[in-house]
PDB file of C-alpha atoms in Angstrom:
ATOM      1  CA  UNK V   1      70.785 -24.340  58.675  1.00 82.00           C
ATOM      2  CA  UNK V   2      69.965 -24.786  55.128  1.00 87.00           C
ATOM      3  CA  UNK V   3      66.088 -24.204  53.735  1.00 91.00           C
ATOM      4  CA  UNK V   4      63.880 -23.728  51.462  1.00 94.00           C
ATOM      5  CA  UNK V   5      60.730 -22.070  50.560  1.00 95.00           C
ATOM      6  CA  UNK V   6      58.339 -22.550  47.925  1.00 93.00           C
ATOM      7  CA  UNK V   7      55.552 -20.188  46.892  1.00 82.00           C
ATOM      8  CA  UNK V   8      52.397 -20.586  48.802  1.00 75.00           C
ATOM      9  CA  UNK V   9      49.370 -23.362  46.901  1.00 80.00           C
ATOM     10  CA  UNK V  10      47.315 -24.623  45.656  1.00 93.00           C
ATOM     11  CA  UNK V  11      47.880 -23.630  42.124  1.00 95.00           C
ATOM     12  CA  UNK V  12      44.955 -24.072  39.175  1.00 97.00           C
ATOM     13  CA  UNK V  13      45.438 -23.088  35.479  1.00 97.00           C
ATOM     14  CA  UNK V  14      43.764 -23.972  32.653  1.00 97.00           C
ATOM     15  CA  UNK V  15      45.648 -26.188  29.625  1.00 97.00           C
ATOM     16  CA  UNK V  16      48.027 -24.088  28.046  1.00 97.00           C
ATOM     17  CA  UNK V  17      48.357 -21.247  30.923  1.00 97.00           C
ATOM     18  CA  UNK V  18      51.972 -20.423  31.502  1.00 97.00           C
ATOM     19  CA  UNK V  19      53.535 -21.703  35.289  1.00 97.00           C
ATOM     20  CA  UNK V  20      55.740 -20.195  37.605  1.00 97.00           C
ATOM     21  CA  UNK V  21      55.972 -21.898  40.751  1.00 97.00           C
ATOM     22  CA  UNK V  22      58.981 -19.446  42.751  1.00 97.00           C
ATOM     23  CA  UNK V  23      61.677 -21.495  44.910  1.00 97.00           C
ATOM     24  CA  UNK V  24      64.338 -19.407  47.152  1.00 97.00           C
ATOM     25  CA  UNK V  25      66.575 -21.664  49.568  1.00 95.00           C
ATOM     26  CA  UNK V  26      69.178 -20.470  51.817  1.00 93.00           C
ATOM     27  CA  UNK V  27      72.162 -22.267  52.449  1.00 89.00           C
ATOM     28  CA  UNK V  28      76.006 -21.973  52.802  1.00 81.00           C
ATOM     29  CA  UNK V  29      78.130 -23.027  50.474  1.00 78.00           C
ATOM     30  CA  UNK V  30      77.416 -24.080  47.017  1.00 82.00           C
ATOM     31  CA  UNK V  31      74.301 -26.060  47.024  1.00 89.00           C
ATOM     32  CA  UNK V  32      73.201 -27.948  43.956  1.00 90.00           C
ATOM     33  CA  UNK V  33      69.236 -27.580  43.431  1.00 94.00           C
ATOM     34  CA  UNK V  34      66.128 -30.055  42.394  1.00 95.00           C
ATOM     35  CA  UNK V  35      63.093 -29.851  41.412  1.00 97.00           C
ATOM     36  CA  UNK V  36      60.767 -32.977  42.184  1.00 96.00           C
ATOM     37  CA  UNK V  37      57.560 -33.989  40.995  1.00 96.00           C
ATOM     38  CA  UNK V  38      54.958 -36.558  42.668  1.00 93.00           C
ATOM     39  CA  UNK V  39      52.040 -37.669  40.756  1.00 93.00           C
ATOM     40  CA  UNK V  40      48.996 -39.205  42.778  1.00 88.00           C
ATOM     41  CA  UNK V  41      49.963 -42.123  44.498  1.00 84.00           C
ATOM     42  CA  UNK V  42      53.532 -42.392  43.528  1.00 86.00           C
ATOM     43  CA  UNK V  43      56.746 -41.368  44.972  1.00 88.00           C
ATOM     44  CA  UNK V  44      59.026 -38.485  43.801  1.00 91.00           C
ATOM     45  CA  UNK V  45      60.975 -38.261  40.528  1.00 93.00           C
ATOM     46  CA  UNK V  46      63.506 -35.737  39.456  1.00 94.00           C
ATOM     47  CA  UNK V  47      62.012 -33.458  37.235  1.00 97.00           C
ATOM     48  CA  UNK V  48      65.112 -31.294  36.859  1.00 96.00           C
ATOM     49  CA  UNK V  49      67.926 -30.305  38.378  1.00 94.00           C
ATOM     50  CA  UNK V  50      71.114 -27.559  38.211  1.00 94.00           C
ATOM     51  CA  UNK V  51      74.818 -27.744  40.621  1.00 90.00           C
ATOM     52  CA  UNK V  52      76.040 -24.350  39.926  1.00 90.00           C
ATOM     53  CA  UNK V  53      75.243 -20.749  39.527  1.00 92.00           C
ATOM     54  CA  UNK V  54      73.442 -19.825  36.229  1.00 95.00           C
ATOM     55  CA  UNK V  55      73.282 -23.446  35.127  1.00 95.00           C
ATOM     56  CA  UNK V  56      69.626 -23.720  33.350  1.00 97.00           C
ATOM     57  CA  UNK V  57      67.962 -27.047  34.014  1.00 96.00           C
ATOM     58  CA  UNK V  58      65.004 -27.926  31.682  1.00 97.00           C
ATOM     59  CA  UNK V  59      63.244 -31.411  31.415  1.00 97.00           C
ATOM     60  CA  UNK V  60      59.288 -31.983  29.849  1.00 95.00           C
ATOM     61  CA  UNK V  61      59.119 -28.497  29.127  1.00 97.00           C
ATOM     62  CA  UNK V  62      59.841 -27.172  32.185  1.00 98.00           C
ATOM     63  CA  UNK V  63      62.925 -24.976  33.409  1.00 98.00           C
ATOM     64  CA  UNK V  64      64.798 -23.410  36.036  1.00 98.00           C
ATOM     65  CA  UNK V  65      67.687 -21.285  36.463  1.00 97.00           C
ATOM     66  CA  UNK V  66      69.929 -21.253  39.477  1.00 96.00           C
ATOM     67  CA  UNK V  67      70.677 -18.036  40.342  1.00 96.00           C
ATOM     68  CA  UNK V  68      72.880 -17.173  43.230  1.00 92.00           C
ATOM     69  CA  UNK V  69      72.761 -13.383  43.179  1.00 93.00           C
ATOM     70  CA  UNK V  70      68.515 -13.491  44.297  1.00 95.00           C
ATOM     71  CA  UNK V  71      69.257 -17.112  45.992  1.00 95.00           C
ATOM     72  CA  UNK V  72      66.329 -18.966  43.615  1.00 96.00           C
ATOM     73  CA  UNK V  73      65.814 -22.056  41.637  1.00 97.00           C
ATOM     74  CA  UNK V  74      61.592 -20.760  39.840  1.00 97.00           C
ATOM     75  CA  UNK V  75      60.078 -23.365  37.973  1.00 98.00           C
ATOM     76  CA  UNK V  76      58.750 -22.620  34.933  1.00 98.00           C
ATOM     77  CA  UNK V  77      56.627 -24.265  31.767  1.00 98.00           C
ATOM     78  CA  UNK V  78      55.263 -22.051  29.212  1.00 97.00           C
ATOM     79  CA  UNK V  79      51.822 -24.171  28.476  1.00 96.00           C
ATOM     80  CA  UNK V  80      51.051 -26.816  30.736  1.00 97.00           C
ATOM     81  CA  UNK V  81      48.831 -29.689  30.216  1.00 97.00           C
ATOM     82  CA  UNK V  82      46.290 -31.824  32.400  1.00 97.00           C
ATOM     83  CA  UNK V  83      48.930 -34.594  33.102  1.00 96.00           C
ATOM     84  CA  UNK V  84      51.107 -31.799  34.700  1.00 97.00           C
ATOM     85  CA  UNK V  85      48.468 -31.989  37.628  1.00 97.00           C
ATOM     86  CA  UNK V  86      50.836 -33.166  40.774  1.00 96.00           C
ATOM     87  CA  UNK V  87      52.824 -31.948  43.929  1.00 94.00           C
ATOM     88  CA  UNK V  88      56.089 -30.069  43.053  1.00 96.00           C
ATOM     89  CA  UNK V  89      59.046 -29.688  45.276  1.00 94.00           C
ATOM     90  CA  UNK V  90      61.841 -27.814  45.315  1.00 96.00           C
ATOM     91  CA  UNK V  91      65.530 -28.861  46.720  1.00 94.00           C
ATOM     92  CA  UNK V  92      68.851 -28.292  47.687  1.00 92.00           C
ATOM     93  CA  UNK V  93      71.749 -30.901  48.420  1.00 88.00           C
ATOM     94  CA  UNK V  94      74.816 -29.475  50.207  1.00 78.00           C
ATOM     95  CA  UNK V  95      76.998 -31.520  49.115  1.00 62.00           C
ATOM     96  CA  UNK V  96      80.288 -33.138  50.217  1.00 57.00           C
ATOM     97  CA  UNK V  97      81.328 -33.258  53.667  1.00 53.00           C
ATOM     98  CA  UNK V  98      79.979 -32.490  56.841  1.00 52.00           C
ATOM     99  CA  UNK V  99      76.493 -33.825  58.522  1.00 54.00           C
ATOM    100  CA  UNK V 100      74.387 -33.043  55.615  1.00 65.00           C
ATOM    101  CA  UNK V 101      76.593 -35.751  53.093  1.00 72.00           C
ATOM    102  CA  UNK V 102      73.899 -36.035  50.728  1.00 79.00           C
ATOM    103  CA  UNK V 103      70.912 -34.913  52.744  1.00 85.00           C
ATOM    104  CA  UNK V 104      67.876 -32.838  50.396  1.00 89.00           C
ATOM    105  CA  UNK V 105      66.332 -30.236  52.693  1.00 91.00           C
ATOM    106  CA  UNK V 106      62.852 -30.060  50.680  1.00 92.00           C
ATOM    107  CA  UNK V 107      60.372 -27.070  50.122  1.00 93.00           C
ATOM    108  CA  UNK V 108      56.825 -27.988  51.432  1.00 92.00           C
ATOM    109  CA  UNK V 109      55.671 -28.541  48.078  1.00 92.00           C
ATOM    110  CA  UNK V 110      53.152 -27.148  45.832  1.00 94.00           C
ATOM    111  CA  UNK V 111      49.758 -28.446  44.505  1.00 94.00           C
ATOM    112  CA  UNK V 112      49.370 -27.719  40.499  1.00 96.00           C
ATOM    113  CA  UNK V 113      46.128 -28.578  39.381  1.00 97.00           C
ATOM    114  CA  UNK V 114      45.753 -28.002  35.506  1.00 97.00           C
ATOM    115  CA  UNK V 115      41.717 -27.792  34.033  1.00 96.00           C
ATOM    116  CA  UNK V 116      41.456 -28.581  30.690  1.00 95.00           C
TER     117      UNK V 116
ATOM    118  CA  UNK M   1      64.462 -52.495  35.343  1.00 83.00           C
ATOM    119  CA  UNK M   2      66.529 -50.065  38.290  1.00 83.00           C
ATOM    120  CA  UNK M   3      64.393 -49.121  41.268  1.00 92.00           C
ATOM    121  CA  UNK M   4      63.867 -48.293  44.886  1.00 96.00           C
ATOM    122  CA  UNK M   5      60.853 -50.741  46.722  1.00 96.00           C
ATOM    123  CA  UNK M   6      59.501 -50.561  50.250  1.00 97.00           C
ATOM    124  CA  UNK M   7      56.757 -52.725  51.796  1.00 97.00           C
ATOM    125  CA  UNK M   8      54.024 -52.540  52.840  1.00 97.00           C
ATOM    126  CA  UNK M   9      53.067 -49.838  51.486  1.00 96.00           C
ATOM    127  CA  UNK M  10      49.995 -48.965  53.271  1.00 96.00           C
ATOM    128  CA  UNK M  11      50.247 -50.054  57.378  1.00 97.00           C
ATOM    129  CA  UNK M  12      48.009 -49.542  60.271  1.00 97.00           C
ATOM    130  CA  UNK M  13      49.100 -50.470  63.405  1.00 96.00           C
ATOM    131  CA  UNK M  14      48.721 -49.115  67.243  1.00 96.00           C
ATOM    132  CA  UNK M  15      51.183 -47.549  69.492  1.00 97.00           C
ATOM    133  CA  UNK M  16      53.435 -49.853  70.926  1.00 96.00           C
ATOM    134  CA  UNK M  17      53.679 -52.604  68.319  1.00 97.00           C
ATOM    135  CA  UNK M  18      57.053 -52.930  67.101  1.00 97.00           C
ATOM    136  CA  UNK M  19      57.071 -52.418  62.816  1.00 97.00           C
ATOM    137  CA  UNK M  20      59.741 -52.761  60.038  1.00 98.00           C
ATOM    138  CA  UNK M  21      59.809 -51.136  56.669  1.00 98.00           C
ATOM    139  CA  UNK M  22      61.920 -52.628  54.301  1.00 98.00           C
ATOM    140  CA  UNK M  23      63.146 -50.602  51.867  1.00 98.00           C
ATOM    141  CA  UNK M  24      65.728 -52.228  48.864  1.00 98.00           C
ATOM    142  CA  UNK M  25      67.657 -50.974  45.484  1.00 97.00           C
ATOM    143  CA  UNK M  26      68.932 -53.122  43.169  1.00 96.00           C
ATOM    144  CA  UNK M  27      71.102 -50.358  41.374  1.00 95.00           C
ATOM    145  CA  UNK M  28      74.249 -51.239  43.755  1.00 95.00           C
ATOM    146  CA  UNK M  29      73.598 -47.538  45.261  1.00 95.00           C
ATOM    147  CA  UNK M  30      76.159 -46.709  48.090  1.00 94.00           C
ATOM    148  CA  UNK M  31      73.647 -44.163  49.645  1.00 94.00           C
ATOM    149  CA  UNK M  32      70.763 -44.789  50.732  1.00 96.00           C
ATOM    150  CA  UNK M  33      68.214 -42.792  52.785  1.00 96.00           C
ATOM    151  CA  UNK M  34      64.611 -42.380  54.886  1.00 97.00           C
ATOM    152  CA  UNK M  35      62.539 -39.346  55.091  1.00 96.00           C
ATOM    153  CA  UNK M  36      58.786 -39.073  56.343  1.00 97.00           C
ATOM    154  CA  UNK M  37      56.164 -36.640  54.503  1.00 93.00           C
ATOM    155  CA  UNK M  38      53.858 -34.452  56.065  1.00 92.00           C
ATOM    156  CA  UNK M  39      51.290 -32.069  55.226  1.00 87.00           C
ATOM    157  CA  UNK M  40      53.412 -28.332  55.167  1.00 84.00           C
ATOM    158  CA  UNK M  41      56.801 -29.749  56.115  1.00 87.00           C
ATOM    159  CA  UNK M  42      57.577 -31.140  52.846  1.00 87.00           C
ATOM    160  CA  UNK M  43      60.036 -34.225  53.094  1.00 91.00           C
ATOM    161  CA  UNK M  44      62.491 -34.564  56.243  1.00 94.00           C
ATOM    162  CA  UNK M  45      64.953 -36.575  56.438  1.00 94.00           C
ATOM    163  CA  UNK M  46      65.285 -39.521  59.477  1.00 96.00           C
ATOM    164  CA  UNK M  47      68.223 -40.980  58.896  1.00 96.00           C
ATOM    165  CA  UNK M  48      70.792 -42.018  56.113  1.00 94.00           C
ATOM    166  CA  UNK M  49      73.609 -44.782  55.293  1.00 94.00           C
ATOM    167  CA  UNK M  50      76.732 -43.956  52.649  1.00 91.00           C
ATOM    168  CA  UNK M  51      77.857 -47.798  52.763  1.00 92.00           C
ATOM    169  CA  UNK M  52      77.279 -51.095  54.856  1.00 94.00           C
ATOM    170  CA  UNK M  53      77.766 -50.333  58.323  1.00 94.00           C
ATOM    171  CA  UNK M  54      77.543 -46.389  57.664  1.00 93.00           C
ATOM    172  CA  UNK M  55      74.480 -45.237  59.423  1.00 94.00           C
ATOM    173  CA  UNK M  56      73.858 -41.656  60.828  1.00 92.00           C
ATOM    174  CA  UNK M  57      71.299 -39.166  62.011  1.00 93.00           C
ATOM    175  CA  UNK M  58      68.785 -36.840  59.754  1.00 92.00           C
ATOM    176  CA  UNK M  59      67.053 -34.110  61.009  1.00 91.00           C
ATOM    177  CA  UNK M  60      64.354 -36.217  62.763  1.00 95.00           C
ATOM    178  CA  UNK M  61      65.591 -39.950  64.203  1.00 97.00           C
ATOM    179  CA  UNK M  62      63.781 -40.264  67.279  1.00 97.00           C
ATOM    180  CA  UNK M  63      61.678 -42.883  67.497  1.00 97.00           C
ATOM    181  CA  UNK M  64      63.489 -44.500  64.848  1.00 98.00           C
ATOM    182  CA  UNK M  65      66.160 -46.710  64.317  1.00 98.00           C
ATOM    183  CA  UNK M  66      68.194 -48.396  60.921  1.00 98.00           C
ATOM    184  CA  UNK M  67      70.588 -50.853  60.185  1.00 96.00           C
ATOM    185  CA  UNK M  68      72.237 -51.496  57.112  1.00 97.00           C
ATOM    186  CA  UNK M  69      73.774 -55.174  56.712  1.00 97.00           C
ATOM    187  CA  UNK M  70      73.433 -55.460  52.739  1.00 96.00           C
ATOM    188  CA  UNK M  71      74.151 -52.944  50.409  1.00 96.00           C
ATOM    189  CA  UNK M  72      70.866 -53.457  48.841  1.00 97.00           C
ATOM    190  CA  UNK M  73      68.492 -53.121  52.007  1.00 98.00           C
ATOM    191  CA  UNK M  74      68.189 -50.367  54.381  1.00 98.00           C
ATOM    192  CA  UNK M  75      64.648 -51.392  56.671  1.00 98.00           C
ATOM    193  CA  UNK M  76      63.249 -48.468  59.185  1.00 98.00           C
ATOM    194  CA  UNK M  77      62.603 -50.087  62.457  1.00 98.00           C
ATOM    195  CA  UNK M  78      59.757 -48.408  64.859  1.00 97.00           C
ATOM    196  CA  UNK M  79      60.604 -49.957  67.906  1.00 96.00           C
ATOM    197  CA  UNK M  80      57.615 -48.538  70.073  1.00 97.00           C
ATOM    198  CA  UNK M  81      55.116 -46.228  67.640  1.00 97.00           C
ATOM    199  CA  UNK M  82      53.336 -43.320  68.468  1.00 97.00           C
ATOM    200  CA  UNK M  83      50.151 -41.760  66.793  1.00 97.00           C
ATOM    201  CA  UNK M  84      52.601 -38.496  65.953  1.00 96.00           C
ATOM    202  CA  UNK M  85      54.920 -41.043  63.988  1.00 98.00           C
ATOM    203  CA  UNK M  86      51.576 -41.499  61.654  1.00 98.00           C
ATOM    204  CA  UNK M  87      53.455 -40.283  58.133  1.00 97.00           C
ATOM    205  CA  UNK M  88      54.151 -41.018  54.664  1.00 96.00           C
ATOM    206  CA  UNK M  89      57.631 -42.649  54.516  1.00 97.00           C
ATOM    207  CA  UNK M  90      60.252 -42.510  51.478  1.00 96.00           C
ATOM    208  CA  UNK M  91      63.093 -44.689  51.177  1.00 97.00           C
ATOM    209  CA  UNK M  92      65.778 -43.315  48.476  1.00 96.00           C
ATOM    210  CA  UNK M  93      69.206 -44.067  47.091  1.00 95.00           C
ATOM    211  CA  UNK M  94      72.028 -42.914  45.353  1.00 92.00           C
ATOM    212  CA  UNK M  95      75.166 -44.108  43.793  1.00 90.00           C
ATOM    213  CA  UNK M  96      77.085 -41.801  46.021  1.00 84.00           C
ATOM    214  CA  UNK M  97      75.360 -39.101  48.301  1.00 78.00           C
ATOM    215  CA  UNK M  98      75.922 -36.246  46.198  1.00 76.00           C
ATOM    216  CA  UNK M  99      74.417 -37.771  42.989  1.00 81.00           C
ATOM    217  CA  UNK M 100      70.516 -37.636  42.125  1.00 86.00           C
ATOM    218  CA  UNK M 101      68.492 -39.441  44.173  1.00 90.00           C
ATOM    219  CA  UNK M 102      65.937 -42.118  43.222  1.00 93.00           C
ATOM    220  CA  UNK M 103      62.974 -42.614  45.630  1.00 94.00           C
ATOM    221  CA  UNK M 104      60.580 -45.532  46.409  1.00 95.00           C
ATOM    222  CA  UNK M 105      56.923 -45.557  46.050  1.00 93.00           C
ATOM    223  CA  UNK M 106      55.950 -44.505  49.472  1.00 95.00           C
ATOM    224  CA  UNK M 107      54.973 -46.312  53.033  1.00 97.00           C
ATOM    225  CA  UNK M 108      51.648 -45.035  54.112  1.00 96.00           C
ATOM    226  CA  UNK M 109      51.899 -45.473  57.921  1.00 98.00           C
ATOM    227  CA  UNK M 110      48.966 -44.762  60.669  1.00 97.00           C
ATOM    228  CA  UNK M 111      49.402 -45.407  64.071  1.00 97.00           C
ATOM    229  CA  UNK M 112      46.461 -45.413  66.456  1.00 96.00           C
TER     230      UNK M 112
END
């Protein structure tokens, strides 16, 4: 079945450090891929998101690239900030059809915790 | 202003005693779907609607059950709890199941 695996946490930076957070899924098909974000206390929003291969989604200053030849969706900011401190998730959806109509199979999430 | 509630949002309860989570959009979503939280697993998904009368099975229903009369509402019934059913819960919706997903704030469940 379809999955996905984020890079092992907690992360810590200090204000302005650059972030990678690396996402790979598997999954057949053509998935489309999310990133979420959860602040303390509060449920998920979309941070970003891309349906098809190469497609570059960017939101807040942070991006990600599907890319179908290495099967990965990285997260990336180039200087983050202290409100950037929350859980991030990575995503796929499958799609149309089937028994996953609309299901997101979700990373386990990473910890970002930004000092200033 | 659009968006996905649930109540309670915080719950503790013991094993046995039947619960409901209501969970409602007002953005006239089609989809609409559960998923519990926990600690390494990231979100999995319990069960989901695409319209009234649409329900079907996520990756992890047991215990659980659904039902979706309105459009707008789509409560998660425990019918018996058990401690392992002690979760964060998620409610979220979309206009169709293939379109981005908005969630609710979170159910904080324990069950002793």
């Amino acid at each position: 079945g379809d999955s996905v695996t984020q890079m092992e946490g907690p992360v810590t930076l200090s204000e302005e450090a650059f972030l990678t957070i690396n996402c790979t899924y598997t999954a057949t098909g053509y998935p489309s891929l999310f990133w979420y974000v959860q602040y303390p206390g509060e449920g998920l929003q979309l941070l970003l998101k891309a349906t098809k291969a190469d497609d570059k989604g960017s939101n807040k200053g942070f991006e990600a690239t599907y890319r179908k030849e290495t099967t990965s969706f990285h997260l990336e900011k180039g200087s983050v900030q202290v409100s950037d401190s929350a859980v991030y998730f990575c995503a796929l959806s499958a799609g149309a059809g089937g028994t996953s109509y609309g299901k997101l199979t979700f990373g386990q999430g990473t910890i970002l915790t930004v000092h200033p | 202003e659009a968006q996905v509630t649930q109540n309670p949002r915080y719950l503790i309860t013991v094993t046995g005693k039947k619960l409901t989570v209501t969970c409602s959009q007002n953005m006239n979503h089609e989809y609409m779907s559960w998923y519990r939280q926990d600690p390494g697993l990231g979100l999995r998904q319990i069960y989901y609607s695409m319209n009234v009368e649409v329900t079907d099975k996520g990756d992890v229903p047991e215990g659980y059950k659904v039902s979706r009369k309105e459009k707008r509402n789509f409560p998660l019934i425990l019918e018996s709890p058990s401690p392992n059913q002690t979760s964060l819960y998620f409610c979220a919706s979309s206009l169709h199941g293939t379109d981005t997903q908005y969630f609710g704030p979170g159910t904080r469940l324990t069950v002793l």
